[in-house]
Amino acid sequence: MSPSTAPSRRQRLRREALAEIREHGYAQIAEGGPTALSLNGIAKAMGMSGPALYRYFASRDELLVTLITESYEDLAATLGEAARRARGGEPQERLRAALDACRQWALAQPHRYRLVFASSYGSGAVDPERIIPAAQRSMSVVLAAVAELGPSDQAPAVPDDILRQQLAAWGNRSSGDSQLEPAVLLLGLVAWTRMHGIISLEIEGFFDQVGVDPAHLYRSEIDHLIAERSGAVTAEKDSRSPA
């Protein structure tokens, strides 16, 4: 980096302050959930006055939206990197890699996972223009991995006309997904739902009382999704149907 493009001391200090503010924000959320986020509390922890902190974030909601979008973007980057590392393998391995990375990301920082997937804030209600595009990026990685499993005449179709239209509209709204067939969009959405169902229960300790290893359950669910895409599940059902 040349001296002309190097950040000034003021810029470096501001960047460091912003990073520290976000760090304190995540710590508050980890301890008490999104409702515990407090600019005044952060200012006190940093030895700053309230008005001084407002030079960095104009409101609590602005900081909250920043933490949500940053978490979604970090998740998307994690999934994308996992899929890229598996690029040399079979298509199903890329899907496994992306979904495994999602679970590991959640287990490593459950407070951020809860912020985006277990609270109303993560749905985009606070600032949909920032949050929804960020949320879509990680989903797009999974959709691409599902699509790469390849076309199959036996892949489950979408017989529900209304659902098919809604899936097509969603695909058109989602950058890069407009060319995906409804069957891929449906399976991708179902995969996302199933995976997060297991992850959400795991981080809350549900499987401890059941006596089931969530890692094995998670892998089994991924296997089932891959079989659905290949048509193996449909074929198995047909073979059991009475003649």
mmCIF file of C-alpha atoms in Angstrom:
data_model
loop_
_atom_site.group_PDB
_atom_site.id
_atom_site.type_symbol
_atom_site.label_atom_id
_atom_site.label_comp_id
_atom_site.label_asym_id
_atom_site.label_seq_id
_atom_site.Cartn_x
_atom_site.Cartn_y
_atom_site.Cartn_z
ATOM 1 C CA MET A 1 0.000 0.000 0.000
ATOM 2 C CA SER A 2 1.484 3.341 -1.038
ATOM 3 C CA PRO A 3 1.655 6.277 1.408
ATOM 4 C CA SER A 4 -1.009 8.089 -0.625
ATOM 5 C CA THR A 5 -3.516 5.258 -0.104
ATOM 6 C CA ALA A 6 -2.563 4.276 3.444
ATOM 7 C CA PRO A 7 -5.259 5.143 6.002
ATOM 8 C CA SER A 8 -4.599 8.189 8.114
ATOM 9 C CA ARG A 9 -4.183 7.947 11.873
ATOM 10 C CA ARG A 10 -7.720 9.266 12.324
ATOM 11 C CA GLN A 11 -9.062 6.618 9.960
ATOM 12 C CA ARG A 12 -7.174 3.873 11.775
ATOM 13 C CA LEU A 13 -8.469 5.032 15.141
ATOM 14 C CA ARG A 14 -12.009 5.186 13.823
ATOM 15 C CA ARG A 15 -11.699 1.696 12.354
ATOM 16 C CA GLU A 16 -10.388 0.377 15.675
ATOM 17 C CA ALA A 17 -13.195 2.087 17.577
ATOM 18 C CA LEU A 18 -15.827 0.623 15.255
ATOM 19 C CA ALA A 19 -14.353 -2.850 15.684
ATOM 20 C CA GLU A 20 -14.374 -2.460 19.479
ATOM 21 C CA ILE A 21 -17.963 -1.236 19.458
ATOM 22 C CA ARG A 22 -19.050 -4.260 17.429
ATOM 23 C CA GLU A 23 -17.110 -6.561 19.751
ATOM 24 C CA HIS A 24 -18.891 -5.151 22.791
ATOM 25 C CA GLY A 25 -22.200 -5.386 20.944
ATOM 26 C CA TYR A 26 -21.702 -9.075 20.237
ATOM 27 C CA ALA A 27 -20.715 -9.635 23.879
ATOM 28 C CA GLN A 28 -23.947 -8.014 25.062
ATOM 29 C CA ILE A 29 -25.980 -10.143 22.654
ATOM 30 C CA ALA A 30 -24.159 -13.297 23.766
ATOM 31 C CA GLU A 31 -25.042 -12.531 27.372
ATOM 32 C CA GLY A 32 -28.620 -11.294 27.055
ATOM 33 C CA GLY A 33 -29.823 -11.601 23.477
ATOM 34 C CA PRO A 34 -30.521 -8.803 20.973
ATOM 35 C CA THR A 35 -32.660 -6.853 23.440
ATOM 36 C CA ALA A 36 -29.605 -6.467 25.687
ATOM 37 C CA LEU A 37 -27.799 -4.351 23.089
ATOM 38 C CA SER A 38 -27.178 -0.911 24.588
ATOM 39 C CA LEU A 39 -25.148 1.959 23.165
ATOM 40 C CA ASN A 40 -24.870 3.534 26.603
ATOM 41 C CA GLY A 41 -23.592 0.265 28.019
ATOM 42 C CA ILE A 42 -20.988 0.015 25.272
ATOM 43 C CA ALA A 43 -19.931 3.615 25.807
ATOM 44 C CA LYS A 44 -19.452 2.948 29.513
ATOM 45 C CA ALA A 45 -17.406 -0.198 28.808
ATOM 46 C CA MET A 46 -15.186 1.747 26.420
ATOM 47 C CA GLY A 47 -14.786 4.721 28.740
ATOM 48 C CA MET A 48 -16.614 7.013 26.327
ATOM 49 C CA SER A 49 -19.527 9.357 26.734
ATOM 50 C CA GLY A 50 -22.861 8.494 25.155
ATOM 51 C CA PRO A 51 -22.718 11.415 22.703
ATOM 52 C CA ALA A 52 -19.203 10.371 21.646
ATOM 53 C CA LEU A 53 -20.416 6.891 20.751
ATOM 54 C CA TYR A 54 -23.249 8.316 18.670
ATOM 55 C CA ARG A 55 -20.622 9.706 16.296
ATOM 56 C CA TYR A 56 -20.061 6.097 15.217
ATOM 57 C CA PHE A 57 -23.625 4.791 15.254
ATOM 58 C CA ALA A 58 -26.564 7.153 15.172
ATOM 59 C CA SER A 59 -28.868 4.709 16.961
ATOM 60 C CA ARG A 60 -29.078 1.305 18.585
ATOM 61 C CA ASP A 61 -30.931 0.007 15.523
ATOM 62 C CA GLU A 62 -28.111 1.121 13.239
ATOM 63 C CA LEU A 63 -25.620 -0.899 15.276
ATOM 64 C CA LEU A 64 -28.005 -3.847 15.423
ATOM 65 C CA VAL A 65 -28.425 -3.857 11.635
ATOM 66 C CA THR A 66 -24.648 -3.678 11.221
ATOM 67 C CA LEU A 67 -24.169 -6.718 13.463
ATOM 68 C CA ILE A 68 -26.892 -8.650 11.637
ATOM 69 C CA THR A 69 -25.601 -7.908 8.136
ATOM 70 C CA GLU A 70 -22.013 -8.546 9.219
ATOM 71 C CA SER A 71 -23.043 -11.931 10.645
ATOM 72 C CA TYR A 72 -24.937 -12.907 7.503
ATOM 73 C CA GLU A 73 -21.993 -11.854 5.334
ATOM 74 C CA ASP A 74 -19.540 -13.776 7.500
ATOM 75 C CA LEU A 75 -21.724 -16.877 7.235
ATOM 76 C CA ALA A 76 -21.963 -16.506 3.450
ATOM 77 C CA ALA A 77 -18.203 -16.103 3.157
ATOM 78 C CA THR A 78 -17.685 -19.201 5.323
ATOM 79 C CA LEU A 79 -20.057 -21.308 3.203
ATOM 80 C CA GLY A 80 -18.628 -19.957 -0.036
ATOM 81 C CA GLU A 81 -15.062 -20.729 0.996
ATOM 82 C CA ALA A 82 -16.018 -24.259 2.054
ATOM 83 C CA ALA A 83 -17.713 -24.862 -1.302
ATOM 84 C CA ARG A 84 -14.695 -23.500 -3.187
ATOM 85 C CA ARG A 85 -12.294 -25.745 -1.283
ATOM 86 C CA ALA A 86 -14.407 -28.732 -2.323
ATOM 87 C CA ARG A 87 -14.497 -27.615 -5.968
ATOM 88 C CA GLY A 88 -12.279 -30.463 -7.150
ATOM 89 C CA GLY A 89 -14.566 -33.147 -5.730
ATOM 90 C CA GLU A 90 -17.970 -34.505 -6.643
ATOM 91 C CA PRO A 91 -20.928 -32.053 -6.673
ATOM 92 C CA GLN A 92 -22.460 -33.685 -3.602
ATOM 93 C CA GLU A 93 -19.259 -33.042 -1.682
ATOM 94 C CA ARG A 94 -19.592 -29.319 -2.343
ATOM 95 C CA LEU A 95 -23.089 -29.376 -0.871
ATOM 96 C CA ARG A 96 -21.859 -31.359 2.124
ATOM 97 C CA ALA A 97 -18.971 -28.929 2.618
ATOM 98 C CA ALA A 98 -21.252 -25.872 2.526
ATOM 99 C CA LEU A 99 -23.826 -27.346 4.899
ATOM 100 C CA ASP A 100 -21.163 -28.669 7.278
ATOM 101 C CA ALA A 101 -19.617 -25.178 7.335
ATOM 102 C CA CYS A 102 -23.010 -23.716 8.253
ATOM 103 C CA ARG A 103 -23.305 -26.003 11.271
ATOM 104 C CA GLN A 104 -19.726 -25.353 12.398
ATOM 105 C CA TRP A 105 -20.241 -21.588 12.090
ATOM 106 C CA ALA A 106 -23.339 -21.812 14.287
ATOM 107 C CA LEU A 107 -21.694 -23.992 16.927
ATOM 108 C CA ALA A 108 -18.648 -21.723 17.103
ATOM 109 C CA GLN A 109 -20.702 -18.569 17.714
ATOM 110 C CA PRO A 110 -24.258 -19.457 18.746
ATOM 111 C CA HIS A 111 -25.025 -15.882 19.804
ATOM 112 C CA ARG A 112 -24.552 -14.678 16.216
ATOM 113 C CA TYR A 113 -26.547 -17.626 14.905
ATOM 114 C CA ARG A 114 -29.433 -16.827 17.255
ATOM 115 C CA LEU A 115 -29.239 -13.169 16.264
ATOM 116 C CA VAL A 116 -29.885 -13.874 12.589
ATOM 117 C CA PHE A 117 -31.958 -17.080 12.685
ATOM 118 C CA ALA A 118 -33.688 -17.144 16.055
ATOM 119 C CA SER A 119 -34.859 -13.552 16.393
ATOM 120 C CA SER A 120 -37.275 -11.356 14.505
ATOM 121 C CA TYR A 121 -34.443 -8.906 13.842
ATOM 122 C CA GLY A 122 -32.730 -11.285 11.442
ATOM 123 C CA SER A 123 -35.801 -11.403 9.202
ATOM 124 C CA GLY A 124 -35.035 -7.936 7.893
ATOM 125 C CA ALA A 125 -37.833 -5.999 9.574
ATOM 126 C CA VAL A 126 -35.452 -3.374 10.983
ATOM 127 C CA ASP A 127 -33.761 -2.557 7.666
ATOM 128 C CA PRO A 128 -34.823 -4.877 4.811
ATOM 129 C CA GLU A 129 -32.697 -3.115 2.190
ATOM 130 C CA ARG A 130 -29.518 -4.042 4.052
ATOM 131 C CA ILE A 131 -30.459 -7.262 5.785
ATOM 132 C CA ILE A 132 -32.356 -9.240 3.120
ATOM 133 C CA PRO A 133 -29.613 -9.108 0.431
ATOM 134 C CA ALA A 134 -27.038 -10.117 3.053
ATOM 135 C CA ALA A 135 -29.256 -12.973 4.217
ATOM 136 C CA GLN A 136 -29.711 -14.225 0.663
ATOM 137 C CA ARG A 137 -25.987 -14.660 0.008
ATOM 138 C CA SER A 138 -25.513 -17.728 2.195
ATOM 139 C CA MET A 139 -28.727 -19.218 0.838
ATOM 140 C CA SER A 140 -27.416 -18.661 -2.688
ATOM 141 C CA VAL A 141 -24.363 -20.805 -1.931
ATOM 142 C CA VAL A 142 -26.628 -23.693 -0.932
ATOM 143 C CA LEU A 143 -28.904 -23.235 -3.951
ATOM 144 C CA ALA A 144 -25.913 -23.274 -6.285
ATOM 145 C CA ALA A 145 -24.625 -26.455 -4.654
ATOM 146 C CA VAL A 146 -28.041 -28.128 -4.986
ATOM 147 C CA ALA A 147 -28.233 -27.109 -8.652
ATOM 148 C CA GLU A 148 -24.760 -28.526 -9.304
ATOM 149 C CA LEU A 149 -25.960 -31.973 -8.275
ATOM 150 C CA GLY A 150 -27.216 -32.104 -11.845
ATOM 151 C CA PRO A 151 -30.527 -32.448 -13.644
ATOM 152 C CA SER A 152 -32.551 -35.588 -13.142
ATOM 153 C CA ASP A 153 -35.818 -36.654 -14.710
ATOM 154 C CA GLN A 154 -36.656 -38.305 -11.424
ATOM 155 C CA ALA A 155 -35.976 -35.264 -9.269
ATOM 156 C CA PRO A 156 -39.097 -34.242 -7.350
ATOM 157 C CA ALA A 157 -41.279 -31.779 -9.238
ATOM 158 C CA VAL A 158 -43.444 -29.028 -7.743
ATOM 159 C CA PRO A 159 -47.065 -30.054 -8.394
ATOM 160 C CA ASP A 160 -48.550 -27.198 -6.365
ATOM 161 C CA ASP A 161 -49.196 -24.371 -8.856
ATOM 162 C CA ILE A 162 -49.248 -21.617 -6.244
ATOM 163 C CA LEU A 163 -46.049 -22.843 -4.603
ATOM 164 C CA ARG A 164 -44.348 -23.145 -7.999
ATOM 165 C CA GLN A 165 -45.262 -19.541 -8.830
ATOM 166 C CA GLN A 166 -44.056 -18.315 -5.441
ATOM 167 C CA LEU A 167 -40.757 -20.161 -5.842
ATOM 168 C CA ALA A 168 -40.277 -18.670 -9.322
ATOM 169 C CA ALA A 169 -40.969 -15.172 -7.982
ATOM 170 C CA TRP A 170 -38.491 -15.727 -5.157
ATOM 171 C CA GLY A 171 -35.880 -16.942 -7.622
ATOM 172 C CA ASN A 172 -36.407 -13.864 -9.786
ATOM 173 C CA ARG A 173 -35.961 -11.582 -6.783
ATOM 174 C CA SER A 174 -32.810 -13.365 -5.662
ATOM 175 C CA SER A 175 -29.713 -12.281 -7.530
ATOM 176 C CA GLY A 176 -28.240 -15.122 -9.549
ATOM 177 C CA ASP A 177 -31.112 -17.528 -8.883
ATOM 178 C CA SER A 178 -33.509 -16.507 -11.663
ATOM 179 C CA GLN A 179 -32.462 -19.407 -13.904
ATOM 180 C CA LEU A 180 -32.934 -22.121 -11.295
ATOM 181 C CA GLU A 181 -35.847 -24.457 -11.850
ATOM 182 C CA PRO A 182 -38.598 -24.544 -9.202
ATOM 183 C CA ALA A 183 -37.596 -28.073 -8.144
ATOM 184 C CA VAL A 184 -34.105 -26.830 -7.263
ATOM 185 C CA LEU A 185 -35.453 -23.796 -5.435
ATOM 186 C CA LEU A 186 -37.859 -25.979 -3.476
ATOM 187 C CA LEU A 187 -35.237 -28.534 -2.500
ATOM 188 C CA GLY A 188 -32.794 -25.771 -1.594
ATOM 189 C CA LEU A 189 -35.384 -24.100 0.600
ATOM 190 C CA VAL A 190 -36.334 -27.394 2.218
ATOM 191 C CA ALA A 191 -32.644 -28.189 2.783
ATOM 192 C CA TRP A 192 -32.130 -24.805 4.426
ATOM 193 C CA THR A 193 -35.177 -25.352 6.638
ATOM 194 C CA ARG A 194 -34.198 -28.858 7.700
ATOM 195 C CA MET A 195 -30.592 -28.001 8.402
ATOM 196 C CA HIS A 196 -31.489 -24.997 10.517
ATOM 197 C CA GLY A 197 -34.073 -27.045 12.375
ATOM 198 C CA ILE A 198 -31.355 -29.447 13.496
ATOM 199 C CA ILE A 199 -28.824 -26.689 14.212
ATOM 200 C CA SER A 200 -31.304 -24.646 16.258
ATOM 201 C CA LEU A 201 -32.211 -27.622 18.422
ATOM 202 C CA GLU A 202 -28.568 -28.618 18.788
ATOM 203 C CA ILE A 203 -27.340 -25.278 20.099
ATOM 204 C CA GLU A 204 -30.189 -25.259 22.620
ATOM 205 C CA GLY A 205 -29.174 -28.703 23.918
ATOM 206 C CA PHE A 206 -32.286 -30.568 22.783
ATOM 207 C CA PHE A 207 -30.443 -33.665 21.557
ATOM 208 C CA ASP A 208 -28.763 -34.168 24.925
ATOM 209 C CA GLN A 209 -32.077 -35.312 26.382
ATOM 210 C CA VAL A 210 -32.904 -37.405 23.316
ATOM 211 C CA GLY A 211 -29.595 -39.239 23.292
ATOM 212 C CA VAL A 212 -28.999 -38.714 19.565
ATOM 213 C CA ASP A 213 -25.708 -37.386 18.190
ATOM 214 C CA PRO A 214 -26.718 -34.306 16.148
ATOM 215 C CA ALA A 215 -23.630 -34.639 13.936
ATOM 216 C CA HIS A 216 -24.825 -38.037 12.714
ATOM 217 C CA LEU A 217 -28.399 -36.785 12.339
ATOM 218 C CA TYR A 218 -27.183 -33.797 10.344
ATOM 219 C CA ARG A 219 -25.130 -35.967 7.979
ATOM 220 C CA SER A 220 -28.058 -38.346 7.551
ATOM 221 C CA GLU A 221 -30.318 -35.458 6.588
ATOM 222 C CA ILE A 222 -27.807 -34.241 4.004
ATOM 223 C CA ASP A 223 -27.645 -37.767 2.549
ATOM 224 C CA HIS A 224 -31.425 -37.787 2.291
ATOM 225 C CA LEU A 225 -31.474 -34.426 0.511
ATOM 226 C CA ILE A 226 -28.889 -35.591 -2.005
ATOM 227 C CA ALA A 227 -30.936 -38.718 -2.618
ATOM 228 C CA GLU A 228 -34.026 -36.584 -3.190
ATOM 229 C CA ARG A 229 -32.212 -34.522 -5.804
ATOM 230 C CA SER A 230 -30.974 -37.630 -7.611
ATOM 231 C CA GLY A 231 -34.422 -39.187 -7.581
ATOM 232 C CA ALA A 232 -33.330 -42.123 -5.422
ATOM 233 C CA VAL A 233 -35.969 -41.392 -2.777
ATOM 234 C CA THR A 234 -38.743 -41.274 -5.377
ATOM 235 C CA ALA A 235 -37.478 -44.477 -6.968
ATOM 236 C CA GLU A 236 -37.411 -46.231 -3.599
ATOM 237 C CA LYS A 237 -40.986 -45.165 -2.862
ATOM 238 C CA ASP A 238 -42.141 -46.363 -6.270
ATOM 239 C CA SER A 239 -40.475 -49.761 -5.740
ATOM 240 C CA ARG A 240 -42.444 -50.203 -2.517
ATOM 241 C CA SER A 241 -45.766 -49.213 -4.071
ATOM 242 C CA PRO A 242 -48.203 -52.081 -4.685
ATOM 243 C CA ALA A 243 -48.536 -53.120 -8.315
#
